[in-house]
XYZ file of N, CA and C in Angstrom:
405
model
N -9.109 -18.081 -5.967
C -9.505 -16.314 -5.149
C -8.512 -16.937 -3.786
N -7.797 -15.628 -3.911
C -6.027 -15.772 -2.939
C -6.077 -16.036 -1.123
N -5.304 -16.772 -1.113
C -5.750 -17.227 0.472
C -4.186 -15.717 1.038
N -4.717 -15.383 2.225
C -3.928 -13.940 3.058
C -2.755 -14.595 3.015
N -2.268 -15.915 2.816
C -0.787 -16.340 2.912
C 0.572 -16.678 1.337
N -0.941 -16.723 0.575
C -0.046 -16.170 -0.984
C 0.680 -14.759 -1.011
N -0.084 -13.898 -0.319
C 0.524 -12.464 -0.122
C 1.456 -12.240 -0.056
N 2.182 -13.485 1.219
C 3.314 -13.869 2.291
C 4.712 -13.325 1.536
N 5.229 -12.379 1.708
C 7.151 -11.946 0.665
C 6.877 -11.149 0.511
N 8.329 -10.991 -0.120
C 8.959 -10.257 -0.846
C 8.761 -9.117 -1.977
N 8.210 -8.529 -2.297
C 7.751 -8.125 -3.803
C 8.803 -6.793 -4.340
N 8.753 -6.990 -5.608
C 9.554 -5.588 -5.773
C 8.670 -5.054 -7.242
N 8.346 -3.541 -7.023
C 7.805 -2.890 -8.236
C 7.774 -3.382 -9.169
N 7.028 -3.007 -10.368
C 8.339 -2.846 -11.938
C 8.071 -1.896 -12.194
N 6.108 -1.764 -11.727
C 5.697 -1.002 -12.843
C 4.706 0.352 -12.307
N 4.700 1.983 -12.836
C 4.261 2.194 -11.733
C 2.381 3.520 -12.750
N 1.564 3.226 -12.420
C 1.320 4.471 -13.485
C 0.166 4.973 -12.278
N 0.318 7.224 -12.815
C -0.215 8.051 -11.574
C -0.230 7.595 -9.929
N 1.336 7.545 -9.811
C 1.578 7.450 -8.931
C 2.063 9.371 -8.410
N 2.463 9.958 -9.243
C 3.086 11.527 -8.877
C 0.661 11.781 -8.743
N 0.538 12.256 -9.367
C -1.343 11.784 -9.026
C -2.195 11.951 -8.464
N -1.491 10.849 -7.245
C -2.330 10.724 -6.670
C -0.955 10.803 -5.271
N -0.145 10.601 -5.683
C 0.643 11.777 -3.632
C 0.271 13.389 -3.795
N -0.576 13.868 -5.044
C -0.557 15.161 -5.458
C -1.987 14.890 -4.739
N -2.376 13.977 -5.136
C -4.527 14.312 -4.046
C -4.718 14.203 -2.979
N -3.396 13.325 -2.189
C -3.686 13.113 -0.634
C -2.965 14.012 -0.152
N -2.129 15.221 -1.158
C -1.170 16.398 -0.002
C -0.194 16.295 -0.208
N 0.303 15.705 -0.588
C 1.922 15.281 -1.273
C 2.458 16.814 -1.683
N 3.502 17.636 -0.699
C 4.596 18.370 -1.669
C 5.030 17.671 -3.221
N 5.184 18.649 -4.067
C 6.764 18.688 -5.208
C 7.959 17.646 -4.339
N 8.670 18.717 -3.548
C 10.308 17.992 -3.146
C 9.419 16.338 -3.065
N 8.228 16.254 -1.903
C 8.522 14.794 -1.683
C 8.327 13.637 -2.396
N 6.919 14.645 -3.210
C 6.626 13.590 -4.962
C 7.947 13.502 -5.645
N 8.402 13.689 -6.183
C 10.128 13.571 -7.190
C 10.644 12.922 -6.338
N 11.478 12.364 -4.657
C 11.498 11.526 -4.329
C 11.049 10.683 -4.027
N 9.651 10.225 -4.015
C 8.537 9.427 -4.027
C 8.548 8.525 -5.514
N 8.509 9.889 -6.205
C 8.406 8.674 -7.996
C 9.641 8.267 -7.705
N 10.506 8.427 -7.394
C 11.794 7.666 -7.536
C 12.365 6.648 -7.254
N 11.792 6.523 -5.461
C 11.820 5.422 -5.409
C 11.479 3.770 -5.916
N 11.947 2.917 -6.156
C 12.179 1.880 -6.435
C 11.603 0.742 -5.177
N 10.268 0.666 -4.586
C 10.537 0.176 -3.647
C 10.250 -2.324 -3.367
N 10.549 -2.646 -2.351
C 10.113 -3.348 -2.052
C 9.118 -2.749 -1.117
N 7.910 -5.151 -0.889
C 6.695 -4.544 -0.483
C 6.927 -5.876 0.144
N 7.293 -5.759 1.690
C 7.276 -7.502 2.715
C 5.828 -7.400 3.031
N 5.073 -8.826 3.001
C 4.443 -8.783 3.627
C 3.821 -10.068 4.737
N 3.805 -10.042 5.847
C 4.024 -11.091 6.557
C 2.355 -11.739 7.027
N 1.407 -12.490 7.099
C 1.271 -12.519 8.600
C 0.857 -13.992 9.022
N -0.014 -13.849 10.070
C -0.312 -14.990 10.792
C -1.584 -15.143 10.389
N -2.042 -15.453 9.492
C -3.319 -15.079 9.465
C -4.729 -13.927 9.819
N -3.812 -13.857 11.374
C -5.098 -12.448 11.110
C -4.371 -11.475 11.851
N -3.277 -10.832 11.635
C -2.327 -10.297 12.507
C -1.161 -10.382 10.874
N -1.546 -8.844 10.779
C -0.468 -8.963 9.313
C 0.471 -7.631 9.463
N 1.632 -7.552 8.873
C 3.074 -6.368 8.895
C 2.340 -6.308 7.124
N 2.334 -5.687 6.867
C 2.966 -4.474 5.654
C 4.559 -3.341 5.296
N 5.581 -4.269 5.007
C 6.429 -3.052 5.220
C 6.963 -2.473 3.704
N 7.453 -1.529 3.480
C 7.363 -0.765 2.018
C 9.208 -0.615 2.969
N 9.978 -1.090 2.124
C 11.810 -0.293 2.574
C 11.964 -0.188 0.806
N 13.010 0.548 0.924
C 13.570 1.328 -0.559
C 14.562 2.745 0.036
N 16.091 2.916 -0.336
C 17.046 3.260 -0.340
C 16.448 4.053 0.068
N 15.115 5.180 0.150
C 15.674 6.269 0.822
C 14.360 6.378 1.785
N 14.014 5.164 2.071
C 12.912 4.693 3.437
C 11.699 3.843 3.728
N 12.003 3.523 4.844
C 11.636 2.583 4.514
C 10.229 2.531 5.827
N 9.470 1.740 5.632
C 7.831 2.000 6.621
C 6.673 0.862 6.756
N 6.468 0.607 8.570
C 5.864 -0.382 8.085
C 4.039 -0.231 9.071
N 3.413 -0.942 9.148
C 2.614 -1.115 10.262
C 2.419 -2.649 9.869
N 1.859 -2.876 11.302
C 1.165 -4.032 11.776
C -0.032 -3.296 12.082
N -0.968 -4.720 12.091
C -3.410 -4.440 12.745
C -3.429 -6.072 12.659
N -4.525 -5.919 12.400
C -5.003 -7.080 13.094
C -6.283 -6.742 11.835
N -6.920 -8.133 10.874
C -7.731 -7.388 10.483
C -8.806 -7.380 10.738
N -9.812 -6.096 10.516
C -10.707 -5.713 11.220
C -10.811 -4.958 11.987
N -9.698 -4.665 12.048
C -9.263 -3.553 13.639
C -9.147 -2.337 13.070
N -9.634 -1.934 13.153
C -8.956 0.453 13.411
C -7.694 0.430 13.821
N -6.961 0.822 13.563
C -5.273 1.259 13.809
C -5.178 2.957 13.862
N -4.087 2.811 14.373
C -3.772 4.436 13.878
C -2.049 4.025 13.113
N -2.311 4.807 11.644
C -1.433 4.517 10.582
C -0.238 5.663 10.344
N 0.532 5.441 10.782
C 1.453 6.865 10.138
C 2.342 6.576 9.550
N 1.828 7.422 7.942
C 1.683 7.156 6.317
C 3.689 7.546 6.123
N 4.160 6.545 4.669
C 4.853 7.462 4.069
C 5.516 9.004 4.127
N 4.701 9.690 4.020
C 4.409 11.537 3.452
C 3.750 12.168 5.230
N 3.956 11.289 6.717
C 3.856 11.910 7.262
C 3.056 12.083 7.739
N 1.545 11.816 7.047
C -0.238 11.407 7.488
C -0.952 10.372 8.347
N -0.855 11.597 9.457
C -1.696 10.406 10.298
C -2.848 9.581 10.108
N -2.933 8.979 10.287
C -4.575 8.774 9.332
C -5.350 6.718 10.656
N -6.411 6.912 10.516
C -7.054 5.956 10.728
C -7.480 4.891 9.908
N -6.930 4.001 10.250
C -6.812 2.973 8.707
C -7.191 1.375 8.620
N -8.276 1.449 8.186
C -8.606 -0.320 8.364
C -8.342 -1.072 7.373
N -8.566 -2.485 7.607
C -7.694 -3.421 6.249
C -8.734 -4.583 6.471
N -8.707 -5.224 5.463
C -9.620 -6.201 5.439
C -9.298 -7.403 4.822
N -9.241 -8.190 4.810
C -9.207 -9.630 3.481
C -10.709 -9.998 3.540
N -10.823 -8.941 1.499
C -12.322 -10.054 1.034
C -11.949 -10.551 0.121
N -12.964 -11.756 -0.236
C -12.515 -12.051 -1.592
C -11.224 -12.072 -2.200
N -10.520 -12.957 -1.352
C -9.140 -12.376 -2.002
C -8.157 -10.716 -2.607
N -9.135 -9.645 -1.299
C -8.871 -9.099 -1.619
C -8.041 -8.264 -1.013
N -7.320 -7.584 -0.484
C -6.135 -7.161 0.646
C -6.816 -5.315 0.220
N -7.777 -4.399 1.042
C -8.345 -3.724 1.030
C -7.794 -2.821 2.849
N -7.247 -1.662 2.506
C -6.296 -0.865 3.075
C -7.945 0.832 3.081
N -8.186 0.534 4.442
C -8.949 2.040 4.086
C -8.327 3.224 5.399
N -7.674 4.728 4.939
C -7.007 5.013 5.532
C -8.556 6.190 5.253
N -8.069 7.314 6.412
C -9.597 8.441 6.829
C -7.907 9.848 7.510
N -8.951 10.311 7.364
C -7.586 12.435 7.892
C -8.013 12.846 7.574
N -8.487 13.419 8.619
C -8.715 15.254 7.837
C -10.172 15.551 7.284
N -10.837 14.820 7.741
C -11.705 14.357 6.144
C -12.148 13.630 5.216
N -10.429 13.258 4.621
C -10.533 12.629 3.846
C -10.494 11.404 3.608
N -9.794 10.563 2.417
C -10.238 8.613 2.810
C -9.668 8.737 1.424
N -8.495 7.355 1.760
C -7.955 6.947 0.028
C -8.801 5.908 0.436
N -7.816 4.648 0.030
C -8.300 3.190 0.041
C -7.132 2.461 -1.349
N -6.472 1.552 -0.982
C -5.706 0.679 -0.983
C -5.626 -0.338 -1.143
N -6.157 -1.050 -2.880
C -5.939 -2.358 -2.985
C -5.198 -3.047 -2.866
N -5.406 -4.751 -2.866
C -3.758 -5.346 -2.888
C -4.489 -6.455 -3.399
N -4.026 -6.777 -5.070
C -5.113 -8.541 -5.364
C -3.753 -9.319 -6.057
N -3.252 -10.515 -6.058
C -2.643 -11.511 -7.213
C -3.445 -11.140 -7.941
N -2.316 -10.982 -8.873
C -3.321 -11.530 -11.212
C -1.689 -11.863 -11.879
N -1.873 -13.215 -12.558
C -0.818 -13.529 -13.087
C 0.492 -13.944 -12.169
N 0.291 -13.869 -10.730
C 1.626 -14.313 -10.484
C 2.155 -13.055 -10.379
N 1.700 -11.487 -9.997
C 2.310 -10.308 -9.769
C 0.802 -10.302 -7.891
N 1.424 -8.807 -7.645
C 1.023 -8.384 -6.617
C 0.537 -7.156 -7.213
N -1.104 -6.694 -7.846
C -1.273 -5.280 -8.136
C -1.937 -4.224 -7.135
N -1.428 -3.116 -6.280
C -1.876 -2.765 -5.881
C -2.460 -0.955 -6.229
N -3.641 -0.942 -6.634
C -4.507 -0.100 -6.557
C -4.907 1.188 -5.462
N -3.964 2.575 -5.525
C -4.674 3.367 -4.709
C -5.282 4.542 -5.252
N -6.371 4.585 -4.711
C -8.056 5.643 -5.091
C -7.951 6.497 -3.623
N -7.877 7.258 -4.326
C -8.304 9.126 -3.720
C -9.584 9.237 -4.096
N -10.622 10.143 -4.450
C -11.298 10.455 -4.997
C -11.548 9.699 -6.601
N -11.374 10.990 -7.931
C -11.111 10.326 -8.662
C -10.135 9.492 -9.247
N -8.651 9.864 -8.329
C -7.889 9.454 -9.522
C -7.366 7.941 -8.581
N -6.801 7.572 -9.746
C -6.432 5.652 -9.352
C -4.604 5.112 -9.553
N -4.269 5.102 -8.899
C -2.381 5.009 -9.361
C -2.662 3.720 -9.001
N -1.718 2.495 -10.016
C -1.854 1.450 -10.292
C -0.330 1.126 -10.764
N 0.054 0.332 -9.502
C 1.218 -0.326 -9.080
C 1.534 -1.594 -8.560
N 2.493 -2.537 -9.975
C 2.647 -3.756 -9.852
C 3.882 -4.869 -9.447
N 4.084 -5.227 -8.535
C 5.163 -5.286 -8.092
C 5.555 -7.323 -8.266
N 6.648 -8.231 -8.533
C 6.689 -9.110 -9.034
C 7.381 -9.847 -7.570
N 6.701 -11.383 -6.989
C 7.635 -11.377 -6.328
C 9.685 -11.781 -6.218
N 10.015 -11.294 -5.422
C 11.432 -11.905 -5.895
C 12.267 -13.148 -4.352
N 10.949 -12.751 -3.360
C 11.698 -14.281 -2.777
C 9.973 -14.716 -1.475
């Protein structure tokens, strides 16, 4: 089972399935979805054990949030939503749960075959994005 420290590093997007459908489900407009689909972001994860920072960096936009595991915080997502979010690390999986306007979405991050596998789920729509470690 992975530890939080194994997630630390810079990860580069290498595969993405269902991202447009997921963005549509969370309410992202078409113009922003087209831009989002073109982005090939790096995901930079840092942690000191309790505090976690996830930075998503691309030529189009960079977003970042920091939190203490298990504590609610307000997140501003890349598409501008303000969500009440909580991150937990359970059984080797980093789970980020977002709630806004009576809606909710869950983003899970796990290590699989040396890759970071990110699943974004809202209602019955699932997006899978795969990252490879670059440093």
